[in-house]
PDB file of C-alpha atoms in Angstrom:
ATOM      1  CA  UNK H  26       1.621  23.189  -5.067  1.00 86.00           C
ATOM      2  CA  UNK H  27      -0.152  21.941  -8.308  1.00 86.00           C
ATOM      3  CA  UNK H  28       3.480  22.609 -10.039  1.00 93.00           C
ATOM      4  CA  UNK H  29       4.519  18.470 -10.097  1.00 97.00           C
ATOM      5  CA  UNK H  30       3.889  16.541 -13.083  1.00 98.00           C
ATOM      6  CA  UNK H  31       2.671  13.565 -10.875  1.00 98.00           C
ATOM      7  CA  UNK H  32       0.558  13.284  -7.493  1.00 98.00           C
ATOM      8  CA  UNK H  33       0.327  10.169  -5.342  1.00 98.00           C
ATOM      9  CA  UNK H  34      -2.542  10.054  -2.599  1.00 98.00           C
ATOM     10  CA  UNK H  35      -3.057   7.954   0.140  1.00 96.00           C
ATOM     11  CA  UNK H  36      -6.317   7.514   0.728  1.00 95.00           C
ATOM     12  CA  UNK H  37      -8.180   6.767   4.243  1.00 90.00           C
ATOM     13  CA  UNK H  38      -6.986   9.791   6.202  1.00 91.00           C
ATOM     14  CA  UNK H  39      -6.331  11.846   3.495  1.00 95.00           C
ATOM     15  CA  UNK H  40      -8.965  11.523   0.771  1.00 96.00           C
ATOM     16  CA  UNK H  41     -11.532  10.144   2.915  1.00 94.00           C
ATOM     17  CA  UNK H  42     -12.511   8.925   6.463  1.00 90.00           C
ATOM     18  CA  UNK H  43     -14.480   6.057   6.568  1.00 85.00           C
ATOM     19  CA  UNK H  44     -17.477   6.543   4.050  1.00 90.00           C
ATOM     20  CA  UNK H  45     -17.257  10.032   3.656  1.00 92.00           C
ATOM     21  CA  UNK H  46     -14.747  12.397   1.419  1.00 95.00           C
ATOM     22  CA  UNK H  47     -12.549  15.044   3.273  1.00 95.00           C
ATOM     23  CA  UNK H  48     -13.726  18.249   2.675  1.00 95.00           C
ATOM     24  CA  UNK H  49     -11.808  19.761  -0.462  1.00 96.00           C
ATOM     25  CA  UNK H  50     -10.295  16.664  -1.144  1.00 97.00           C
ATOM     26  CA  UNK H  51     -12.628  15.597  -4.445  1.00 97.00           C
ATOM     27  CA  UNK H  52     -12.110  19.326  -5.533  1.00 96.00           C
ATOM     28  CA  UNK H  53      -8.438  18.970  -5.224  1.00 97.00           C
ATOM     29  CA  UNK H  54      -8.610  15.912  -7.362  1.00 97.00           C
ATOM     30  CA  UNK H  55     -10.854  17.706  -9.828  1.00 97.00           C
ATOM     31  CA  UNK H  56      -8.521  20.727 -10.004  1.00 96.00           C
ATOM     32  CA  UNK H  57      -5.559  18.491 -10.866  1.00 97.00           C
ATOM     33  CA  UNK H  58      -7.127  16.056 -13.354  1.00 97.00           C
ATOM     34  CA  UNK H  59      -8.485  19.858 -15.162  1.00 96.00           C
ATOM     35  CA  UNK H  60      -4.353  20.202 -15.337  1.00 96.00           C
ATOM     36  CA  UNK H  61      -3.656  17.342 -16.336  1.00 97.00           C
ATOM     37  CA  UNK H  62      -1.859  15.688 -13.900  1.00 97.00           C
ATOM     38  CA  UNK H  63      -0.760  12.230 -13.681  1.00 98.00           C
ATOM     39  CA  UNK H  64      -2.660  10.759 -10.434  1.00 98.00           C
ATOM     40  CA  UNK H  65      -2.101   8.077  -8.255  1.00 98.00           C
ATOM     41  CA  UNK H  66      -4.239   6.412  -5.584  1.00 98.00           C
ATOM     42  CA  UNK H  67      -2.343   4.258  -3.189  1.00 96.00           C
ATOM     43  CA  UNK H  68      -3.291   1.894  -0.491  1.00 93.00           C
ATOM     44  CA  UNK H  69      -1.285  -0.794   2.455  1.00 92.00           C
ATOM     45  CA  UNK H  70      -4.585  -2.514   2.742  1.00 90.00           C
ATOM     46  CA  UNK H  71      -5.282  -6.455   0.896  1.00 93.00           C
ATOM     47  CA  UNK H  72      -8.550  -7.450   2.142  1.00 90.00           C
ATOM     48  CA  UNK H  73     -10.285  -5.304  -0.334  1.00 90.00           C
ATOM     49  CA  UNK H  74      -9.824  -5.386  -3.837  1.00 91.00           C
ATOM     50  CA  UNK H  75      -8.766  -2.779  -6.140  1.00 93.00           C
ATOM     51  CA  UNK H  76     -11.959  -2.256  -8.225  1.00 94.00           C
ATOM     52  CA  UNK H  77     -13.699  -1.476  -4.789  1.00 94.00           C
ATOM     53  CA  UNK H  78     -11.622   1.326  -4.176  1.00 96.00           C
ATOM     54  CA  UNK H  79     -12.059   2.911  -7.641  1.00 97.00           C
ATOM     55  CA  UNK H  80     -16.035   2.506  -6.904  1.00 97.00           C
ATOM     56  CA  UNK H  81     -15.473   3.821  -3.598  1.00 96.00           C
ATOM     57  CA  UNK H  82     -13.612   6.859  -5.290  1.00 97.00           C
ATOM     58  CA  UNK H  83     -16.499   7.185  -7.909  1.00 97.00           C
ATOM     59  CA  UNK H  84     -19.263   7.731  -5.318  1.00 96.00           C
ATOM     60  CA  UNK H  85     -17.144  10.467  -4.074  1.00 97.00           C
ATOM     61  CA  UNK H  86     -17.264  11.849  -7.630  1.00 96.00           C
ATOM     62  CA  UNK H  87     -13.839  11.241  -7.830  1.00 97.00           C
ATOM     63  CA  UNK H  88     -13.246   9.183 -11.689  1.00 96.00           C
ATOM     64  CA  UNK H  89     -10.273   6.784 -11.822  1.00 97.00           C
ATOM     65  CA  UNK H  90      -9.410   4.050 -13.754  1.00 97.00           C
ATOM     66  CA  UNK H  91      -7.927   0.927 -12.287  1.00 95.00           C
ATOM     67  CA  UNK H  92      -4.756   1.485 -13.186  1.00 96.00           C
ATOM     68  CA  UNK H  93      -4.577   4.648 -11.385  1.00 98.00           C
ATOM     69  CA  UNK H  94      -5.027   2.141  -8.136  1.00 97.00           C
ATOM     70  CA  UNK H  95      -2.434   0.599  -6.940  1.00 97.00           C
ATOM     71  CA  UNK H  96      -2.055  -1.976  -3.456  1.00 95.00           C
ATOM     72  CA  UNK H  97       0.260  -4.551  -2.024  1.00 95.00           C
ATOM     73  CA  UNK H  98      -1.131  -7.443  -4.126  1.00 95.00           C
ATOM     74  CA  UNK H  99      -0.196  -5.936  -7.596  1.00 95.00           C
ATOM     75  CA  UNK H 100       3.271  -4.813  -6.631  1.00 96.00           C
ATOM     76  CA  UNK H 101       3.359  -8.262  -4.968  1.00 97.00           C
ATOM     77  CA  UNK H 102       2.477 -10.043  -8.077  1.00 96.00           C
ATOM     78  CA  UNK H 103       4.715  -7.625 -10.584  1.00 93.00           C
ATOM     79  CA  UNK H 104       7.721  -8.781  -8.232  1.00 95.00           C
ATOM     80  CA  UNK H 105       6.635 -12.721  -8.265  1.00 97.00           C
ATOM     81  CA  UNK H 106       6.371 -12.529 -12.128  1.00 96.00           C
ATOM     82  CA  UNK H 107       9.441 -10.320 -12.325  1.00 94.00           C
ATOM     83  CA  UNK H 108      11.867 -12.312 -10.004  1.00 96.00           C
ATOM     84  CA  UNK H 109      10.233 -16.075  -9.459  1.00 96.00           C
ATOM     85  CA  UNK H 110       8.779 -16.938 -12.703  1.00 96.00           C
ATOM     86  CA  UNK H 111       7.376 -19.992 -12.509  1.00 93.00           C
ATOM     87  CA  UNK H 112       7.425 -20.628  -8.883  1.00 96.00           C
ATOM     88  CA  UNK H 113       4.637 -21.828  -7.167  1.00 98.00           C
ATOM     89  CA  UNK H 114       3.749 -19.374  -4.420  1.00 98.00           C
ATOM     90  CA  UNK H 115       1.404 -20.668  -0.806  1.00 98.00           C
ATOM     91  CA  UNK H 116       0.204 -17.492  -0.205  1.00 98.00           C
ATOM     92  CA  UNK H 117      -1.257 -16.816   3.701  1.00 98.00           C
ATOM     93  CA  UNK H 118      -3.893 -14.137   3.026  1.00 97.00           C
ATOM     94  CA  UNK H 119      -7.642 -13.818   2.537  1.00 96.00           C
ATOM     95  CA  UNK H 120      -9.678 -15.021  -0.814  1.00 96.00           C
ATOM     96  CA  UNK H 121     -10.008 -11.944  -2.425  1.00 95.00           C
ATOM     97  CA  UNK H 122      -6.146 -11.731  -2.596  1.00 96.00           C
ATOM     98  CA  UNK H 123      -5.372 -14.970  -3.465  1.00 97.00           C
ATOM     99  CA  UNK H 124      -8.322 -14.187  -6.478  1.00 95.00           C
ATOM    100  CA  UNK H 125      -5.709 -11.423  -7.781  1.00 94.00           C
ATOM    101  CA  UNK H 126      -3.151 -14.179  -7.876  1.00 96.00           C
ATOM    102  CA  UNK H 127      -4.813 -16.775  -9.959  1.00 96.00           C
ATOM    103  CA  UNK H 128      -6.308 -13.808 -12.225  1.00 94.00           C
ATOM    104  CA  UNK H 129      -2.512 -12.796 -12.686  1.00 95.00           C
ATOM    105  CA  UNK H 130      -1.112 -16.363 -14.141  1.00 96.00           C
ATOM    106  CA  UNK H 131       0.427 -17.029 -10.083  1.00 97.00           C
ATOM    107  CA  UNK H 132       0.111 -20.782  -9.229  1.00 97.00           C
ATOM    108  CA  UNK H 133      -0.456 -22.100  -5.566  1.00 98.00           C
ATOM    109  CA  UNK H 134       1.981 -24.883  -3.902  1.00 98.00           C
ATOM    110  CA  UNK H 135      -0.043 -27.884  -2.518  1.00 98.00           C
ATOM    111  CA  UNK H 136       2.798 -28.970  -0.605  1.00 98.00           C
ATOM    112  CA  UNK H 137       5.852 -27.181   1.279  1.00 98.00           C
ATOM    113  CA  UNK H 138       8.492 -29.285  -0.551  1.00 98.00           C
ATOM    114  CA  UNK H 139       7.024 -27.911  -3.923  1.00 98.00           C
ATOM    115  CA  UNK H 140       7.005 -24.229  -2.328  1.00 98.00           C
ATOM    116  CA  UNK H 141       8.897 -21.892  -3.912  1.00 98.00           C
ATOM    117  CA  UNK H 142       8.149 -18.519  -1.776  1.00 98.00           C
ATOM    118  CA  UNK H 143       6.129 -17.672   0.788  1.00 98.00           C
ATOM    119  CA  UNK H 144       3.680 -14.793   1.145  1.00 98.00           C
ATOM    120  CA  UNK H 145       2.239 -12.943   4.033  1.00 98.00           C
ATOM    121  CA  UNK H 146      -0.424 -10.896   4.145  1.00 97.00           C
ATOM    122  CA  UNK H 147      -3.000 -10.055   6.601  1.00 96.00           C
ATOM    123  CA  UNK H 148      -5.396 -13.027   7.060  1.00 97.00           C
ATOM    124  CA  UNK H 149      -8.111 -12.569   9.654  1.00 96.00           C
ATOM    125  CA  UNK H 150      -8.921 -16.388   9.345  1.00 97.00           C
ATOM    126  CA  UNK H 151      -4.927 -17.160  10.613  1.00 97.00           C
ATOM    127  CA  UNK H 152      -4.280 -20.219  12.034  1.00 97.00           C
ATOM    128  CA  UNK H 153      -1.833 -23.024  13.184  1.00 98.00           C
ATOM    129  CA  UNK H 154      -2.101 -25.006   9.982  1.00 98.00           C
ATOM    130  CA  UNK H 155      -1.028 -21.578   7.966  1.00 98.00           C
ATOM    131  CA  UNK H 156       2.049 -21.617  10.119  1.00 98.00           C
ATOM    132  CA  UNK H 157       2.910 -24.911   9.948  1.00 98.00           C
ATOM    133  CA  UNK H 158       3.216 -24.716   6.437  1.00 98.00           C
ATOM    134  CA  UNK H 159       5.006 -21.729   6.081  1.00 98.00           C
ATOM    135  CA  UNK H 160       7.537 -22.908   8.590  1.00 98.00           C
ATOM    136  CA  UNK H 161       7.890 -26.400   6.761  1.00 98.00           C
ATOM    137  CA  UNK H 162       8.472 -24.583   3.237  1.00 98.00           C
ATOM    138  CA  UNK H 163      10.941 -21.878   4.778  1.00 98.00           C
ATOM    139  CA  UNK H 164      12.800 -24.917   6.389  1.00 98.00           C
ATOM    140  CA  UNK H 165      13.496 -26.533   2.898  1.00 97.00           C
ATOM    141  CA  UNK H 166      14.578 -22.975   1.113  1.00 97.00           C
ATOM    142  CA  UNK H 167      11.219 -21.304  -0.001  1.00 98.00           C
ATOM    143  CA  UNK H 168      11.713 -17.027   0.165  1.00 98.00           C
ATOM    144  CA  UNK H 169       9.228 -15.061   2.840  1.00 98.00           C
ATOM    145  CA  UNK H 170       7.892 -11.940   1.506  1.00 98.00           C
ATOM    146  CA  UNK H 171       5.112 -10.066   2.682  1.00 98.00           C
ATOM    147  CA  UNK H 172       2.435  -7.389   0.977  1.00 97.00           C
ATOM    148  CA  UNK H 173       2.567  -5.087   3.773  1.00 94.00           C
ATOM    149  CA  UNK H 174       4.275  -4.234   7.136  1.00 91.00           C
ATOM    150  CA  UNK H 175       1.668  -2.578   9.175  1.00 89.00           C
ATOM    151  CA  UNK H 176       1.157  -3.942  12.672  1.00 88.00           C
ATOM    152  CA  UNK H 177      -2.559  -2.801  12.737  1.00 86.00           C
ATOM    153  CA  UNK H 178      -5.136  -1.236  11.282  1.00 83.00           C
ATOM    154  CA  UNK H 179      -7.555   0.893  12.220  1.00 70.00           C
ATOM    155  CA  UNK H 180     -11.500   0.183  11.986  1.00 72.00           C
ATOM    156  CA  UNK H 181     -14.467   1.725  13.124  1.00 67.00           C
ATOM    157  CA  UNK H 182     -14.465   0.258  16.517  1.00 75.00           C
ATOM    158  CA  UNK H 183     -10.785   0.741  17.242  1.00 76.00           C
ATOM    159  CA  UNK H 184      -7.847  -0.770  15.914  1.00 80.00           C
ATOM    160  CA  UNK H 185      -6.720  -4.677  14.780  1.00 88.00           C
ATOM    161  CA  UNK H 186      -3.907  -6.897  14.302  1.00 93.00           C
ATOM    162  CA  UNK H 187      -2.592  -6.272  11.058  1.00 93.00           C
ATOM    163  CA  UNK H 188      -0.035  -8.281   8.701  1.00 96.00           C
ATOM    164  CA  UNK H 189       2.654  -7.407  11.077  1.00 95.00           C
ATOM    165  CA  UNK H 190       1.356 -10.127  13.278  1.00 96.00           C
ATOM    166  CA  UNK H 191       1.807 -12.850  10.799  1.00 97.00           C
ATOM    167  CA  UNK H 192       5.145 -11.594  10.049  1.00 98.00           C
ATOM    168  CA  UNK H 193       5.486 -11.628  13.381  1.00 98.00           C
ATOM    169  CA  UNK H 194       4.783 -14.974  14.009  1.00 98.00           C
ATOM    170  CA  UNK H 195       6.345 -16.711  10.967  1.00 98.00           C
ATOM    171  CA  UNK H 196       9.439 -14.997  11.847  1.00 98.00           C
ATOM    172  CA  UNK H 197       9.599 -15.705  15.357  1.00 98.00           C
ATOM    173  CA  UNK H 198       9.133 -19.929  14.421  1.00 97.00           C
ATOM    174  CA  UNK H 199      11.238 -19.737  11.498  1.00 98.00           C
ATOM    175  CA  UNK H 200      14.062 -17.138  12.872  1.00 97.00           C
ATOM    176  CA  UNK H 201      14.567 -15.685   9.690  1.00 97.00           C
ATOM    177  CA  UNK H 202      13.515 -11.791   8.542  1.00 97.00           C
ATOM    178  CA  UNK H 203      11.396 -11.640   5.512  1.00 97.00           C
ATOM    179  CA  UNK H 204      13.389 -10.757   2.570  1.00 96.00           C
ATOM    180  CA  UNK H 205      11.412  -8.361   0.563  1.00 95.00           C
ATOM    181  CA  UNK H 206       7.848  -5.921   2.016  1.00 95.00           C
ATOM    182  CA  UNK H 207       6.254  -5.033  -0.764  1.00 96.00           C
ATOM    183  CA  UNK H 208       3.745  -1.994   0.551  1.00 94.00           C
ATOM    184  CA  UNK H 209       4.432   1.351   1.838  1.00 94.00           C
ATOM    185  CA  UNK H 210       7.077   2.273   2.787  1.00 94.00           C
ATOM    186  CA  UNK H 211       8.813   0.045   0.682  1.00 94.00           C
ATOM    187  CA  UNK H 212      10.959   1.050  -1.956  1.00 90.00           C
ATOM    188  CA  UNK H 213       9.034  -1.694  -4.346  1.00 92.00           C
ATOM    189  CA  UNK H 214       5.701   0.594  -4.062  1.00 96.00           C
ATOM    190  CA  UNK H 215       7.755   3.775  -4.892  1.00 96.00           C
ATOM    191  CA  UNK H 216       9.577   2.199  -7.831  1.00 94.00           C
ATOM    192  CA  UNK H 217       5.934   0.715  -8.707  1.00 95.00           C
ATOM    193  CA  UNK H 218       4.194   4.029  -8.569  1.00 97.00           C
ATOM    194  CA  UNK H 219       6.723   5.793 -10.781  1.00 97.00           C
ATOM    195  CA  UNK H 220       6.867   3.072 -13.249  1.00 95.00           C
ATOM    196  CA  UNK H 221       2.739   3.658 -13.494  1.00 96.00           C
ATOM    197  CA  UNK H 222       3.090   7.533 -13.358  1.00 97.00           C
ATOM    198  CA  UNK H 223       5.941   7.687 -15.674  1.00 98.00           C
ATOM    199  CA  UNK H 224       7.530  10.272 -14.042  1.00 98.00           C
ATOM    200  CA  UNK H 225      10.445  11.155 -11.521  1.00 98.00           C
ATOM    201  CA  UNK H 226      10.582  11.113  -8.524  1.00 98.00           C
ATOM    202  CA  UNK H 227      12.051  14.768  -8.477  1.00 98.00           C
ATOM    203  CA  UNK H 228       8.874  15.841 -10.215  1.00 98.00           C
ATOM    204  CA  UNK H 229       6.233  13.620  -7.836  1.00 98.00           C
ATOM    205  CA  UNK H 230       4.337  14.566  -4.398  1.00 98.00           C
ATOM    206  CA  UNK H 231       3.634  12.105  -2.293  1.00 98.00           C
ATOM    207  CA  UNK H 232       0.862  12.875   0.126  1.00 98.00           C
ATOM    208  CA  UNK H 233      -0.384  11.154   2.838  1.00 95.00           C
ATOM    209  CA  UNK H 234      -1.562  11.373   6.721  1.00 93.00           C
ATOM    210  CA  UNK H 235       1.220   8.714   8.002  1.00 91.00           C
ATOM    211  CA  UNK H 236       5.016   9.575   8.701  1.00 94.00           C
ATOM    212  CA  UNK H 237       6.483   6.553   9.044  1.00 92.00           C
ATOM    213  CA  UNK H 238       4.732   4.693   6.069  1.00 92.00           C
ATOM    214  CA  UNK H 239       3.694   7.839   3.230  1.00 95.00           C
ATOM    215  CA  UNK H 240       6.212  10.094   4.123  1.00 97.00           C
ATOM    216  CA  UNK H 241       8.656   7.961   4.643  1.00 96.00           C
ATOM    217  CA  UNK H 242       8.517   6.137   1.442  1.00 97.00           C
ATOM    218  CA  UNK H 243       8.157   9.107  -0.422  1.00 97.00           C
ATOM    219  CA  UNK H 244      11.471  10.919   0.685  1.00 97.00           C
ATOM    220  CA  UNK H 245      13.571   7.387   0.575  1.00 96.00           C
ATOM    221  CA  UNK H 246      12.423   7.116  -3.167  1.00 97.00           C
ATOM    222  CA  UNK H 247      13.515  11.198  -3.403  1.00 97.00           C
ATOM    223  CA  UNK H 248      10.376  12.594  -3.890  1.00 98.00           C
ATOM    224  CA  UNK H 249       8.661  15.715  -2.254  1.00 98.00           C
ATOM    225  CA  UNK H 250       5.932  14.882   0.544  1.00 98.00           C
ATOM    226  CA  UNK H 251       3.104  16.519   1.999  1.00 98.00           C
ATOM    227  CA  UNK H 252       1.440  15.791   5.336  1.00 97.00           C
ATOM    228  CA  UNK H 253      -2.148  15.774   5.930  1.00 97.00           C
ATOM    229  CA  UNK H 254      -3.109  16.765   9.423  1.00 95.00           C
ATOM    230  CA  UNK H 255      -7.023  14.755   8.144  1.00 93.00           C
ATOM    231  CA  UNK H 256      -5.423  11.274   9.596  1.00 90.00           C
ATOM    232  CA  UNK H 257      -3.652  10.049  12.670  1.00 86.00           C
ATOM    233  CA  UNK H 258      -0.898  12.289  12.498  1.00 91.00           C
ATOM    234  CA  UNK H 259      -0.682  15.548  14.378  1.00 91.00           C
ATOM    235  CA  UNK H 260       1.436  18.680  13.885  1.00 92.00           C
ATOM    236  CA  UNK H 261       3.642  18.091  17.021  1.00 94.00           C
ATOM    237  CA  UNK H 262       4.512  14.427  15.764  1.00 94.00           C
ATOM    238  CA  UNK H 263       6.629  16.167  13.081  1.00 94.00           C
ATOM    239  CA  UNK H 264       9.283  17.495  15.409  1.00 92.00           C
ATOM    240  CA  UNK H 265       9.880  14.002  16.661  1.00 92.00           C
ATOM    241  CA  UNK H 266       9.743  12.063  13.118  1.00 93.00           C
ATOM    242  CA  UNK H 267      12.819  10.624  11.510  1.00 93.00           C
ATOM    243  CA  UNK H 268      11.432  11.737   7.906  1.00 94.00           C
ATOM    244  CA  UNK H 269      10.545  14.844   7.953  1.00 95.00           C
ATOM    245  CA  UNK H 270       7.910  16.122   5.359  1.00 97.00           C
ATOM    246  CA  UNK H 271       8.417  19.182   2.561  1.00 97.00           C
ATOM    247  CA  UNK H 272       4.881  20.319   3.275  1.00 97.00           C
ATOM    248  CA  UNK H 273       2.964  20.465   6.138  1.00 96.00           C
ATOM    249  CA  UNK H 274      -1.119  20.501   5.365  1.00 96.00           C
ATOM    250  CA  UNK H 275      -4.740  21.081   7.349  1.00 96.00           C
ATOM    251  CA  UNK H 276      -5.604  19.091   4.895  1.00 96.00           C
ATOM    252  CA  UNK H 277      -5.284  17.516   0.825  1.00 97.00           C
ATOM    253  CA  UNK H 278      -7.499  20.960  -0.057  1.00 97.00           C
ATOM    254  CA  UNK H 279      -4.045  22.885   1.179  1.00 96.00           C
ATOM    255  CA  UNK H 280      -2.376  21.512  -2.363  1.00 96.00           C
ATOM    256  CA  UNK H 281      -4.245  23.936  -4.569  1.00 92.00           C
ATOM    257  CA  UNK H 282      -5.242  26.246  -1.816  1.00 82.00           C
ATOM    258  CA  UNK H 283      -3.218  28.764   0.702  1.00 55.00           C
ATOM    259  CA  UNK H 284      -2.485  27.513   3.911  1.00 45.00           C
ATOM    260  CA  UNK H 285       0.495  25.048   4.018  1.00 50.00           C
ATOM    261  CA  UNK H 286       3.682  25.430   5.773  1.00 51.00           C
ATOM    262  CA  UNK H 287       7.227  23.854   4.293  1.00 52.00           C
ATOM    263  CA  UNK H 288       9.381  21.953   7.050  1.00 55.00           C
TER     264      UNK H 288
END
């Protein structure tokens, strides 16, 4: 499987769990980078920034640069500058985010009337003010997009209320959808992704331990996918999943290693 010209990873559940590397997976990045592969590291998560998960990546022994990391907040920000230049942006989401913003030339509304979009992102200080404000700025014709779709996400002590609960809750005072989701599996990360990779999507595997997010995106943008069995995602799930992976893996090692199935 080390035939494609470029390789996107997901990472917690397939490169790593927690603080420590999946077994194989740092010599599976070492055997393709030897090739000379174009790599990809891709994350749903905003509350960390993307130089932390290239030095997270280096203590595995794993060398990337940062623009082989991509997250919701710079697909986010490549779509503000792309399609509301100029705009001023109230972003609901937590500082380290809204740092990428300003760093990226994006400039904060003040007011609602002055609003020109919306985003959502996950923001465990949420509160009534935040929605007050988005619903005032939707009401007078600002855009809702958000980084990411997931409803939770999983932490060390069990699961949490993700950016799908301030969709959630926007939408349900506003009662209008979002127009745009900028992370997985939205086509804006594939398109994203290729753009970085410079390659195909015939000619890309996307691998990751999540059907309805990394598989998912990866067949809608008409790539080939591989399943990790390292994350939440168990063998029998695949019978029952809408998009239905090329490869089937024990684990990221399986890539450059016997003992994959194809679906």
């Amino acid at each position: 499987m080390d035939h494609y010209a470029g390789y996107i990873f997901d990472l917690d559940g397939t490169i790593y769990l927690g603080d420590h590397a999946i077994e194989g997976a740092v010599e599976t990045i070492h055997h393709l980078q030897s090739k000379g592969k174009k790599l990809l590291f891709l994350t749903n998560k905003t509350i960390e920034s993307r130089e932390n998960y290239v030095k997270k990546l280096h203590k595995f022994g794993v060398k990337i640069s940062m623009e082989q990391m991509l997250n919701p907040a710079l697909v986010t920000i490549r779509y503000l500058q792309n399609h509301y230049p100029g705009q001023k942006v109230y972003v609901i989401g937590e500082p380290i985010l809204k740092e990428e913003f300003l760093e990226n030339g994006i400039s904060f509304a003040d007011t609602p009337e002055e609003t020109g979009v919306v985003v959502i992102s996950w923001d465990r200080d949420f509160h009534y003010n935040h929605l007050d404000f988005a619903y005032q700025a939707i009401k007078r014709g600002a855009e809702a997009i958000a980084t990411h779709p997931d409803r939770t996400c999983p932490m060390p002590g069990g699961d949490v209320p993700d950016c799908g609960g301030m969709i959630g809750a926007i939408e349900g005072t506003t009662g209008k959808k979002v127009t745009m989701i900028m992370g997985k599996p939205s086509v804006m990360t594939a398109l994203t992704a290729l753009e970085i990779l410079q390659v195909e999507a015939k000619d890309c595997l996307m691998t990751g331990d999540r059907l309805e997010t990394d598989i998912r995106m990866g067949a809608e943008a008409g790539m080939s996918t591989a399943l990790v069995l390292t994350g939440i995602t168990s063998e029998a799930d695949v019978a029952s999943a809408e998009f239905k992976p090329t490869y089937v893996l024990p684990s990221v090692h399986a890539i450059v290693k016997q003992g994959c199935s194809s679906q």
